[in-house]
mmCIF file of C-alpha atoms and ligand atoms in Angstrom:
data_model
loop_
_atom_site.group_PDB
_atom_site.id
_atom_site.type_symbol
_atom_site.label_atom_id
_atom_site.label_comp_id
_atom_site.label_asym_id
_atom_site.label_seq_id
_atom_site.Cartn_x
_atom_site.Cartn_y
_atom_site.Cartn_z
ATOM 1 C CA MET A 1 -38.982 309.752 162.822
ATOM 2 C CA LYS A 2 -37.426 312.533 164.839
ATOM 3 C CA GLU A 3 -37.242 311.963 168.566
ATOM 4 C CA PHE A 4 -39.346 314.374 170.521
ATOM 5 C CA SER A 5 -39.737 314.951 174.260
ATOM 6 C CA PRO A 6 -41.968 317.461 176.069
ATOM 7 C CA VAL A 7 -39.477 317.942 178.926
ATOM 8 C CA GLU A 8 -35.724 318.272 179.220
ATOM 9 C CA TRP A 9 -33.628 317.934 182.367
ATOM 10 C CA LYS A 10 -30.754 320.370 182.088
ATOM 11 C CA ASN A 11 -28.507 321.878 184.798
ATOM 12 C CA ASN A 12 -30.870 320.646 187.517
ATOM 13 C CA GLN A 13 -33.794 322.468 185.933
ATOM 14 C CA LEU A 14 -36.759 321.065 184.052
ATOM 15 C CA ILE A 15 -37.467 322.729 180.721
ATOM 16 C CA VAL A 16 -41.131 322.188 179.962
ATOM 17 C CA LEU A 17 -42.833 322.708 176.598
ATOM 18 C CA ASP A 18 -45.967 324.646 177.570
ATOM 19 C CA GLN A 19 -48.808 322.451 176.326
ATOM 20 C CA LEU A 20 -51.423 325.110 177.044
ATOM 21 C CA LEU A 21 -50.032 327.145 174.150
ATOM 22 C CA LEU A 22 -49.811 324.334 171.593
ATOM 23 C CA PRO A 23 -50.347 324.136 168.658
ATOM 24 C CA PHE A 24 -50.183 327.895 168.173
ATOM 25 C CA GLN A 25 -46.975 328.674 170.035
ATOM 26 C CA GLN A 26 -44.002 326.572 171.087
ATOM 27 C CA LYS A 27 -42.776 328.190 174.290
ATOM 28 C CA GLU A 28 -40.833 326.756 177.181
ATOM 29 C CA ILE A 29 -41.268 327.183 180.909
ATOM 30 C CA ILE A 30 -38.246 326.696 183.161
ATOM 31 C CA CYS A 31 -38.985 324.921 186.451
ATOM 32 C CA ARG A 32 -36.346 325.605 189.085
ATOM 33 C CA THR A 33 -38.080 324.211 192.173
ATOM 34 C CA TYR A 34 -40.507 321.402 192.904
ATOM 35 C CA LYS A 35 -43.151 324.053 193.510
ATOM 36 C CA ASP A 36 -42.719 325.252 189.922
ATOM 37 C CA VAL A 37 -43.239 321.663 188.767
ATOM 38 C CA ALA A 38 -46.322 321.245 190.985
ATOM 39 C CA ALA A 39 -47.825 324.435 189.514
ATOM 40 C CA CYS A 40 -47.163 323.240 185.942
ATOM 41 C CA ILE A 41 -48.890 319.903 186.678
ATOM 42 C CA LYS A 42 -51.881 321.520 188.367
ATOM 43 C CA ASP A 43 -52.332 324.144 185.656
ATOM 44 C CA MET A 44 -51.866 321.553 182.864
ATOM 45 C CA ASN A 45 -48.815 323.187 181.273
ATOM 46 C CA LEU A 46 -47.649 319.603 181.266
ATOM 47 C CA ARG A 47 -50.067 316.705 181.418
ATOM 48 C CA GLY A 48 -50.553 313.040 180.587
ATOM 49 C CA ALA A 49 -50.207 310.295 183.194
ATOM 50 C CA PRO A 50 -46.627 309.122 182.562
ATOM 51 C CA LEU A 51 -45.343 312.671 182.041
ATOM 52 C CA ILE A 52 -46.693 314.026 185.319
ATOM 53 C CA GLY A 53 -44.954 311.133 187.102
ATOM 54 C CA ILE A 54 -41.674 311.898 185.342
ATOM 55 C CA ALA A 55 -41.985 315.615 186.108
ATOM 56 C CA ALA A 56 -42.723 314.882 189.778
ATOM 57 C CA ALA A 57 -39.561 312.759 189.974
ATOM 58 C CA PHE A 58 -37.533 315.644 188.542
ATOM 59 C CA GLY A 59 -39.306 318.012 190.963
ATOM 60 C CA LEU A 60 -38.098 315.843 193.828
ATOM 61 C CA ALA A 61 -34.610 315.795 192.312
ATOM 62 C CA MET A 62 -34.647 319.622 192.493
ATOM 63 C CA GLU A 63 -35.618 319.514 196.158
ATOM 64 C CA VAL A 64 -32.904 316.926 196.804
ATOM 65 C CA LYS A 65 -30.366 319.250 195.203
ATOM 66 C CA ARG A 66 -31.650 322.312 197.111
ATOM 67 C CA SER A 67 -31.790 320.728 200.577
ATOM 68 C CA LYS A 68 -29.197 321.966 203.038
ATOM 69 C CA ALA A 69 -29.999 319.230 205.564
ATOM 70 C CA ALA A 70 -26.882 317.563 206.955
ATOM 71 C CA LYS A 71 -28.710 314.655 208.625
ATOM 72 C CA TYR A 72 -30.958 311.997 207.099
ATOM 73 C CA ASP A 73 -33.985 312.730 209.298
ATOM 74 C CA LYS A 74 -34.274 316.356 208.269
ATOM 75 C CA PHE A 75 -33.425 315.568 204.656
ATOM 76 C CA SER A 76 -36.056 312.829 204.401
ATOM 77 C CA ARG A 77 -38.718 315.023 206.027
ATOM 78 C CA GLU A 78 -38.127 317.700 203.383
ATOM 79 C CA ILE A 79 -38.284 315.230 200.505
ATOM 80 C CA ILE A 80 -41.410 313.480 201.818
ATOM 81 C CA LYS A 81 -43.174 316.841 202.232
ATOM 82 C CA ALA A 82 -42.323 317.848 198.661
ATOM 83 C CA GLY A 83 -43.498 314.427 197.455
ATOM 84 C CA GLU A 84 -46.858 314.839 199.190
ATOM 85 C CA GLU A 85 -47.342 318.258 197.632
ATOM 86 C CA LEU A 86 -46.566 316.872 194.178
ATOM 87 C CA ILE A 87 -48.914 313.887 194.597
ATOM 88 C CA ASN A 88 -51.750 316.203 195.640
ATOM 89 C CA THR A 89 -51.666 318.227 192.411
ATOM 90 C CA ARG A 90 -53.789 315.741 190.415
ATOM 91 C CA PRO A 91 -55.564 312.737 191.937
ATOM 92 C CA THR A 92 -56.471 310.338 189.114
ATOM 93 C CA ALA A 93 -53.271 309.354 187.295
ATOM 94 C CA VAL A 94 -51.479 306.888 189.553
ATOM 95 C CA ASN A 95 -48.158 307.396 187.741
ATOM 96 C CA LEU A 96 -47.661 310.521 189.850
ATOM 97 C CA LYS A 97 -47.806 308.618 193.135
ATOM 98 C CA TRP A 98 -45.889 305.706 191.592
ATOM 99 C CA ALA A 99 -42.938 307.957 190.686
ATOM 100 C CA VAL A 100 -42.884 309.781 194.037
ATOM 101 C CA ASP A 101 -43.160 306.492 195.967
ATOM 102 C CA ARG A 102 -40.299 305.026 193.932
ATOM 103 C CA MET A 103 -38.048 307.998 194.808
ATOM 104 C CA ILE A 104 -39.007 307.904 198.509
ATOM 105 C CA LYS A 105 -38.496 304.140 198.727
ATOM 106 C CA LEU A 106 -35.019 304.450 197.217
ATOM 107 C CA MET A 107 -34.202 307.201 199.710
ATOM 108 C CA GLU A 108 -35.362 305.071 202.641
ATOM 109 C CA GLN A 109 -33.502 301.987 201.441
ATOM 110 C CA ASN A 110 -30.282 304.022 201.319
ATOM 111 C CA ARG A 111 -30.681 305.968 204.567
ATOM 112 C CA GLU A 112 -27.244 304.766 205.762
ATOM 113 C CA ARG A 113 -25.431 306.563 202.948
ATOM 114 C CA ARG A 114 -23.818 309.940 203.411
ATOM 115 C CA ILE A 115 -26.119 312.762 202.251
ATOM 116 C CA PRO A 116 -24.087 313.788 199.150
ATOM 117 C CA SER A 117 -24.050 310.205 197.896
ATOM 118 C CA LEU A 118 -27.775 309.788 198.638
ATOM 119 C CA LYS A 119 -28.436 312.975 196.679
ATOM 120 C CA ASP A 120 -26.536 311.672 193.637
ATOM 121 C CA LEU A 121 -28.484 308.441 193.786
ATOM 122 C CA LEU A 122 -31.879 310.193 193.855
ATOM 123 C CA ILE A 123 -31.057 312.664 191.123
ATOM 124 C CA ALA A 124 -29.941 309.792 188.887
ATOM 125 C CA GLU A 125 -33.154 307.898 189.687
ATOM 126 C CA ALA A 126 -35.325 310.669 188.212
ATOM 127 C CA SER A 127 -33.455 310.362 184.913
ATOM 128 C CA ARG A 128 -33.852 306.588 185.091
ATOM 129 C CA ILE A 129 -37.642 306.970 185.447
ATOM 130 C CA TYR A 130 -37.623 309.197 182.359
ATOM 131 C CA LYS A 131 -35.484 306.802 180.312
ATOM 132 C CA GLU A 132 -37.509 303.735 181.325
ATOM 133 C CA ASP A 133 -40.717 305.420 180.205
ATOM 134 C CA LEU A 134 -39.235 306.114 176.784
ATOM 135 C CA ASP A 135 -38.071 302.493 176.458
ATOM 136 C CA ASN A 136 -41.456 301.200 177.619
ATOM 137 C CA ASN A 137 -43.281 303.278 175.044
ATOM 138 C CA LYS A 138 -41.175 301.817 172.252
ATOM 139 C CA LEU A 139 -42.076 298.313 173.457
ATOM 140 C CA ILE A 140 -45.767 299.237 173.722
ATOM 141 C CA GLY A 141 -45.509 300.512 170.136
ATOM 142 C CA LYS A 142 -43.827 297.316 168.981
ATOM 143 C CA TYR A 143 -46.403 294.980 170.548
ATOM 144 C CA GLY A 144 -49.402 297.186 169.849
ATOM 145 C CA SER A 145 -48.598 297.783 166.186
ATOM 146 C CA GLU A 146 -49.044 294.025 165.583
ATOM 147 C CA LEU A 147 -52.731 294.529 166.407
ATOM 148 C CA ILE A 148 -53.172 297.247 163.808
ATOM 149 C CA ARG A 149 -54.059 295.935 160.370
ATOM 150 C CA GLU A 150 -53.180 297.278 156.948
ATOM 151 C CA LYS A 151 -55.466 300.245 156.073
ATOM 152 C CA ASP A 152 -57.044 300.375 159.530
ATOM 153 C CA THR A 153 -58.842 303.544 160.558
ATOM 154 C CA VAL A 154 -57.922 304.118 164.192
ATOM 155 C CA LEU A 155 -59.870 306.263 166.635
ATOM 156 C CA THR A 156 -57.957 307.777 169.546
ATOM 157 C CA HIS A 157 -59.199 309.967 172.382
ATOM 158 C CA CYS A 158 -57.332 312.727 174.237
ATOM 159 C CA ASN A 159 -53.553 312.779 173.816
ATOM 160 C CA ALA A 160 -51.581 309.716 174.788
ATOM 161 C CA GLY A 161 -48.648 310.724 172.649
ATOM 162 C CA ALA A 162 -45.067 311.891 172.960
ATOM 163 C CA LEU A 163 -46.490 314.970 174.701
ATOM 164 C CA ALA A 164 -48.019 312.850 177.480
ATOM 165 C CA THR A 165 -44.907 310.766 178.154
ATOM 166 C CA ALA A 166 -41.096 310.910 178.028
ATOM 167 C CA GLY A 167 -41.562 310.685 174.258
ATOM 168 C CA TYR A 168 -43.077 308.447 171.520
ATOM 169 C CA GLY A 169 -46.327 307.923 173.451
ATOM 170 C CA THR A 170 -48.507 304.980 174.451
ATOM 171 C CA ALA A 171 -51.650 304.961 172.254
ATOM 172 C CA LEU A 172 -49.859 307.220 169.775
ATOM 173 C CA GLY A 173 -46.771 305.012 170.182
ATOM 174 C CA VAL A 174 -48.868 302.147 168.783
ATOM 175 C CA ILE A 175 -50.038 304.396 165.936
ATOM 176 C CA ARG A 176 -46.475 305.689 165.291
ATOM 177 C CA ALA A 177 -45.077 302.149 165.196
ATOM 178 C CA ALA A 178 -47.814 300.963 162.785
ATOM 179 C CA HIS A 179 -47.067 303.966 160.557
ATOM 180 C CA GLU A 180 -43.313 303.236 160.738
ATOM 181 C CA LYS A 181 -44.103 299.689 159.581
ATOM 182 C CA LYS A 182 -45.733 301.325 156.551
ATOM 183 C CA LYS A 183 -49.246 300.127 157.358
ATOM 184 C CA LYS A 184 -51.478 302.606 155.540
ATOM 185 C CA ILE A 185 -53.487 303.743 158.512
ATOM 186 C CA THR A 186 -55.738 306.759 158.999
ATOM 187 C CA VAL A 187 -56.295 308.223 162.443
ATOM 188 C CA PHE A 188 -59.587 309.700 163.652
ATOM 189 C CA VAL A 189 -58.737 312.209 166.383
ATOM 190 C CA ASP A 190 -61.466 312.997 168.940
ATOM 191 C CA GLU A 191 -61.208 316.690 169.758
ATOM 192 C CA THR A 192 -61.612 315.842 173.486
ATOM 193 C CA ARG A 193 -63.770 318.474 175.104
ATOM 194 C CA PRO A 194 -63.250 320.490 177.194
ATOM 195 C CA TYR A 195 -59.449 320.739 177.150
ATOM 196 C CA LEU A 196 -59.111 319.857 173.470
ATOM 197 C CA GLN A 197 -56.079 317.622 173.917
ATOM 198 C CA GLY A 198 -57.114 315.835 170.723
ATOM 199 C CA ALA A 199 -57.562 318.927 168.570
ATOM 200 C CA ARG A 200 -54.576 320.821 169.938
ATOM 201 C CA LEU A 201 -52.061 318.106 170.793
ATOM 202 C CA THR A 202 -52.832 314.806 169.038
ATOM 203 C CA ALA A 203 -53.592 316.516 165.716
ATOM 204 C CA TRP A 204 -50.317 318.460 166.142
ATOM 205 C CA GLU A 205 -48.341 315.257 166.718
ATOM 206 C CA MET A 206 -50.001 313.547 163.741
ATOM 207 C CA GLU A 207 -49.179 316.571 161.616
ATOM 208 C CA GLN A 208 -45.508 316.481 162.680
ATOM 209 C CA GLU A 209 -45.290 312.766 161.794
ATOM 210 C CA LYS A 210 -47.269 313.182 158.568
ATOM 211 C CA ILE A 211 -49.704 310.484 159.655
ATOM 212 C CA PRO A 212 -53.006 310.861 157.760
ATOM 213 C CA HIS A 213 -55.704 311.980 160.179
ATOM 214 C CA PHE A 214 -59.112 313.591 160.525
ATOM 215 C CA LEU A 215 -60.181 315.668 163.489
ATOM 216 C CA ILE A 216 -63.728 314.906 164.639
ATOM 217 C CA THR A 217 -65.799 316.231 167.525
ATOM 218 C CA ASP A 218 -66.320 313.659 170.280
ATOM 219 C CA ASN A 219 -69.989 313.174 169.404
ATOM 220 C CA MET A 220 -69.170 312.098 165.825
ATOM 221 C CA ALA A 221 -67.369 308.904 166.824
ATOM 222 C CA GLY A 222 -70.562 306.822 167.085
ATOM 223 C CA TYR A 223 -71.702 307.876 163.638
ATOM 224 C CA PHE A 224 -68.375 306.992 162.019
ATOM 225 C CA MET A 225 -68.333 303.634 163.791
ATOM 226 C CA SER A 226 -71.887 302.859 162.665
ATOM 227 C CA ILE A 227 -71.020 303.412 158.996
ATOM 228 C CA GLY A 228 -67.837 301.331 159.209
ATOM 229 C CA LYS A 229 -65.372 304.209 158.998
ATOM 230 C CA ILE A 230 -63.602 303.403 162.271
ATOM 231 C CA ASN A 231 -62.386 299.843 162.761
ATOM 232 C CA VAL A 232 -60.157 299.984 165.831
ATOM 233 C CA VAL A 233 -59.839 302.214 168.915
ATOM 234 C CA VAL A 234 -56.605 302.801 170.860
ATOM 235 C CA VAL A 235 -56.472 305.002 173.968
ATOM 236 C CA GLY A 236 -54.123 305.581 176.896
ATOM 237 C CA ALA A 237 -54.869 305.241 180.616
ATOM 238 C CA ASP A 238 -54.462 307.179 183.847
ATOM 239 C CA ARG A 239 -55.036 304.256 186.185
ATOM 240 C CA ILE A 240 -55.754 300.567 185.660
ATOM 241 C CA THR A 241 -57.117 298.630 188.638
ATOM 242 C CA ALA A 242 -56.352 294.993 189.513
ATOM 243 C CA ASN A 243 -59.417 293.764 187.576
ATOM 244 C CA GLY A 244 -58.514 295.681 184.393
ATOM 245 C CA ASP A 245 -60.923 298.632 184.750
ATOM 246 C CA VAL A 246 -59.414 301.760 183.212
ATOM 247 C CA ALA A 247 -59.647 305.437 184.141
ATOM 248 C CA ASN A 248 -58.834 307.709 181.223
ATOM 249 C CA LYS A 249 -59.869 311.092 179.843
ATOM 250 C CA ILE A 250 -63.568 311.885 180.133
ATOM 251 C CA GLY A 251 -65.318 310.476 177.065
ATOM 252 C CA THR A 252 -63.267 307.270 176.915
ATOM 253 C CA TYR A 253 -66.114 305.260 178.458
ATOM 254 C CA SER A 254 -68.532 306.470 175.768
ATOM 255 C CA ALA A 255 -66.048 305.533 173.037
ATOM 256 C CA ALA A 256 -65.605 302.056 174.605
ATOM 257 C CA VAL A 257 -69.343 301.351 174.802
ATOM 258 C CA LEU A 258 -69.792 302.526 171.214
ATOM 259 C CA ALA A 259 -66.917 300.315 170.061
ATOM 260 C CA TYR A 260 -68.396 297.319 171.915
ATOM 261 C CA THR A 261 -71.826 297.893 170.383
ATOM 262 C CA ASN A 262 -70.315 298.161 166.923
ATOM 263 C CA ASN A 263 -68.027 295.125 167.341
ATOM 264 C CA ILE A 264 -64.868 297.184 167.069
ATOM 265 C CA PRO A 265 -61.734 296.210 169.043
ATOM 266 C CA PHE A 266 -60.972 298.641 171.860
ATOM 267 C CA TYR A 267 -57.338 298.672 173.048
ATOM 268 C CA VAL A 268 -55.787 300.435 176.031
ATOM 269 C CA ALA A 269 -52.050 301.151 175.799
ATOM 270 C CA ALA A 270 -50.230 301.890 179.059
ATOM 271 C CA PRO A 271 -46.989 301.161 180.906
ATOM 272 C CA SER A 272 -46.965 299.175 184.163
ATOM 273 C CA SER A 273 -46.545 302.440 186.121
ATOM 274 C CA THR A 274 -50.254 303.008 185.359
ATOM 275 C CA ILE A 275 -51.416 299.812 187.076
ATOM 276 C CA ASP A 276 -52.659 300.171 190.635
ATOM 277 C CA PHE A 277 -52.870 296.756 192.248
ATOM 278 C CA SER A 278 -54.004 298.334 195.521
ATOM 279 C CA LEU A 279 -57.448 299.012 194.003
ATOM 280 C CA LYS A 280 -59.768 296.106 193.213
ATOM 281 C CA ASN A 281 -61.916 297.881 190.647
ATOM 282 C CA GLY A 282 -62.592 301.166 188.902
ATOM 283 C CA SER A 283 -65.238 302.381 191.355
ATOM 284 C CA GLN A 284 -62.373 303.045 193.823
ATOM 285 C CA ILE A 285 -60.469 305.402 191.504
ATOM 286 C CA PRO A 286 -60.594 309.063 192.590
ATOM 287 C CA ILE A 287 -61.936 311.165 189.731
ATOM 288 C CA GLU A 288 -60.532 314.673 189.457
ATOM 289 C CA MET A 289 -63.184 317.389 189.316
ATOM 290 C CA ARG A 290 -61.880 320.498 187.597
ATOM 291 C CA SER A 291 -63.188 324.040 187.343
ATOM 292 C CA GLU A 292 -66.583 324.580 185.699
ATOM 293 C CA ASP A 293 -65.005 327.465 183.799
ATOM 294 C CA GLU A 294 -63.095 324.945 181.700
ATOM 295 C CA VAL A 295 -66.490 323.806 180.332
ATOM 296 C CA LYS A 296 -68.172 327.207 180.197
ATOM 297 C CA LYS A 297 -65.364 328.912 178.317
ATOM 298 C CA ILE A 298 -63.218 328.129 175.310
ATOM 299 C CA PHE A 299 -59.892 329.982 175.154
ATOM 300 C CA GLY A 300 -61.201 332.398 177.780
ATOM 301 C CA ARG A 301 -64.462 333.173 175.898
ATOM 302 C CA ASP A 302 -67.838 332.369 177.429
ATOM 303 C CA ILE A 303 -69.900 329.824 175.502
ATOM 304 C CA ALA A 304 -72.832 329.642 177.958
ATOM 305 C CA PRO A 305 -74.920 332.081 179.998
ATOM 306 C CA LYS A 306 -72.914 333.458 182.938
ATOM 307 C CA LYS A 307 -75.257 331.942 185.548
ATOM 308 C CA THR A 308 -75.315 328.442 184.058
ATOM 309 C CA LYS A 309 -73.631 325.899 186.301
ATOM 310 C CA ALA A 310 -71.337 323.344 184.688
ATOM 311 C CA LEU A 311 -69.642 320.129 185.779
ATOM 312 C CA HIS A 312 -66.206 318.965 184.822
ATOM 313 C CA PRO A 313 -65.108 315.464 185.777
ATOM 314 C CA ALA A 314 -61.739 315.182 184.009
ATOM 315 C CA PHE A 315 -61.818 311.373 183.738
ATOM 316 C CA ASP A 316 -64.210 308.433 183.540
ATOM 317 C CA VAL A 317 -63.866 304.708 184.136
ATOM 318 C CA THR A 318 -64.236 302.063 181.441
ATOM 319 C CA PRO A 319 -65.158 298.641 182.851
ATOM 320 C CA SER A 320 -62.785 295.924 181.665
ATOM 321 C CA LYS A 321 -65.563 294.035 179.866
ATOM 322 C CA TYR A 322 -65.392 296.647 177.108
ATOM 323 C CA ILE A 323 -61.620 296.319 176.702
ATOM 324 C CA THR A 324 -60.329 293.904 174.047
ATOM 325 C CA ALA A 325 -56.744 293.988 175.352
ATOM 326 C CA ILE A 326 -54.290 296.075 177.366
ATOM 327 C CA ILE A 327 -51.010 296.750 175.586
ATOM 328 C CA THR A 328 -48.067 297.061 177.982
ATOM 329 C CA GLU A 329 -44.272 296.986 177.803
ATOM 330 C CA LYS A 330 -44.507 293.299 178.753
ATOM 331 C CA GLY A 331 -46.836 292.442 175.886
ATOM 332 C CA VAL A 332 -50.538 292.285 175.090
ATOM 333 C CA ILE A 333 -52.736 291.240 177.996
ATOM 334 C CA ARG A 334 -56.255 289.930 177.574
ATOM 335 C CA ALA A 335 -59.099 288.844 179.858
ATOM 336 C CA PRO A 336 -59.316 287.472 182.457
ATOM 337 C CA TYR A 337 -57.460 290.641 183.484
ATOM 338 C CA GLU A 338 -57.413 290.003 187.181
ATOM 339 C CA GLN A 339 -55.422 286.772 186.727
ATOM 340 C CA ASN A 340 -53.318 287.896 183.758
ATOM 341 C CA LEU A 341 -52.270 291.290 185.140
ATOM 342 C CA GLU A 342 -51.234 289.596 188.360
ATOM 343 C CA LYS A 343 -49.347 286.857 186.493
ATOM 344 C CA VAL A 344 -47.379 289.289 184.337
ATOM 345 C CA PHE A 345 -46.656 292.097 186.765
ATOM 346 C CA LEU A 346 -46.624 290.482 190.192
ATOM 347 C CA ASN A 347 -45.521 286.920 189.408
ATOM 348 C CA LYS A 348 -43.529 287.921 186.328
ATOM 349 C CA GLU A 349 -44.890 285.096 184.168
ATOM 350 C CA VAL A 350 -45.318 285.394 180.434
ATOM 351 C CA VAL A 351 -48.887 285.352 179.088
ATOM 352 C CA ALA A 352 -51.030 285.681 176.015
ATOM 353 C CA ASP A 353 -49.952 287.336 172.764
ATOM 354 C CA LEU A 354 -46.262 287.501 173.708
HETATM 355 O O1 LIG B 1 -55.966 315.587 181.738
HETATM 356 P P1 LIG B 1 -54.840 314.986 180.943
HETATM 357 O O2 LIG B 1 -54.596 315.673 179.660
HETATM 358 O O3 LIG B 1 -53.600 314.799 181.779
HETATM 359 O O4 LIG B 1 -55.365 313.517 180.590
HETATM 360 C C1 LIG B 1 -54.532 312.667 179.862
HETATM 361 C C2 LIG B 1 -55.174 311.390 179.500
HETATM 362 O O5 LIG B 1 -56.298 311.096 179.858
HETATM 363 C C3 LIG B 1 -54.317 310.406 178.744
HETATM 364 O O6 LIG B 1 -55.083 309.616 177.893
HETATM 365 C C4 LIG B 1 -53.598 309.502 179.752
HETATM 366 O O7 LIG B 1 -52.965 310.264 180.732
HETATM 367 C C5 LIG B 1 -52.601 308.622 179.101
HETATM 368 S S1 LIG B 1 -51.212 309.512 178.513
HETATM 369 C C6 LIG B 1 -50.097 308.421 177.888
#
């Protein structure tokens, strides 16, 4: 498998593969300032929970490099302001706040250092966040692929692939790893209205890897489950709360309920940077509302009467009771989630399938 990453950090700039143009064009955008990065996140040129966190960390690294502040107080004010702006671009995926908080915490812990040395430390940290994500995805793939059986037909929703991460992917990391182990799997790719991350991005990744796949519209999943054509579901996550509820791309909840009704295992694959222990349950997760135009138009063309009003929540929440297991870099975690997530990530104990 060839290694693939949607961003590259080069000469203190972030080279971003423009995901709005995929699969038709492969063009890059060069981000030179954190504001460029913030615009790319907001406009979805780059997307996916882990990737927006990684990009935000590099955005901060750019601001660190640019700052002319000679004293810590001024320097830290500039970095915190940039961090707030980056966090405010998209509210649901907690990886964004996680990455910014990690950079700010490191800065504060090293406030006694001289500014040039502090700058080096922070710039290196952004690359560490990137590298850790890649390593975590490989582990998620390794553990998750054990759950995929020979000849399974796997449904996935949205794009939780290399394009949504530092590379390799979470849900698609599981699928990639199963394919690498020569399990003869077939992937059903939900098109994922309205942004078509499935049709444009997941199908593109499957094509690159030569993994057999079928594109289906979101409303076909129930039918294929009911006739036994889908026997496992794997999706990514934007935020997992302390009790194991999961926010992910709009439509994930429907897929989970359908899987539950049809007795099909439903797996969520995500790194620990997606877990938000500060929230008790999914009802507390902020859900991003995006422009109604994204529903009323496809590729700029109207598909509804001009005066029709539309709604566009970009995410929904799947209650943990529908989730068979959460696949993380620390292993496969099962219910009771509240206890097991805490054990693994806060108390660092080993649980379940490991
Ligand atoms: O709006 P998007 O495209 O950023 O939404 C992405 C998703 O919902 C993914 O499933 C999630 O971020 C996990 S990516 C590894």
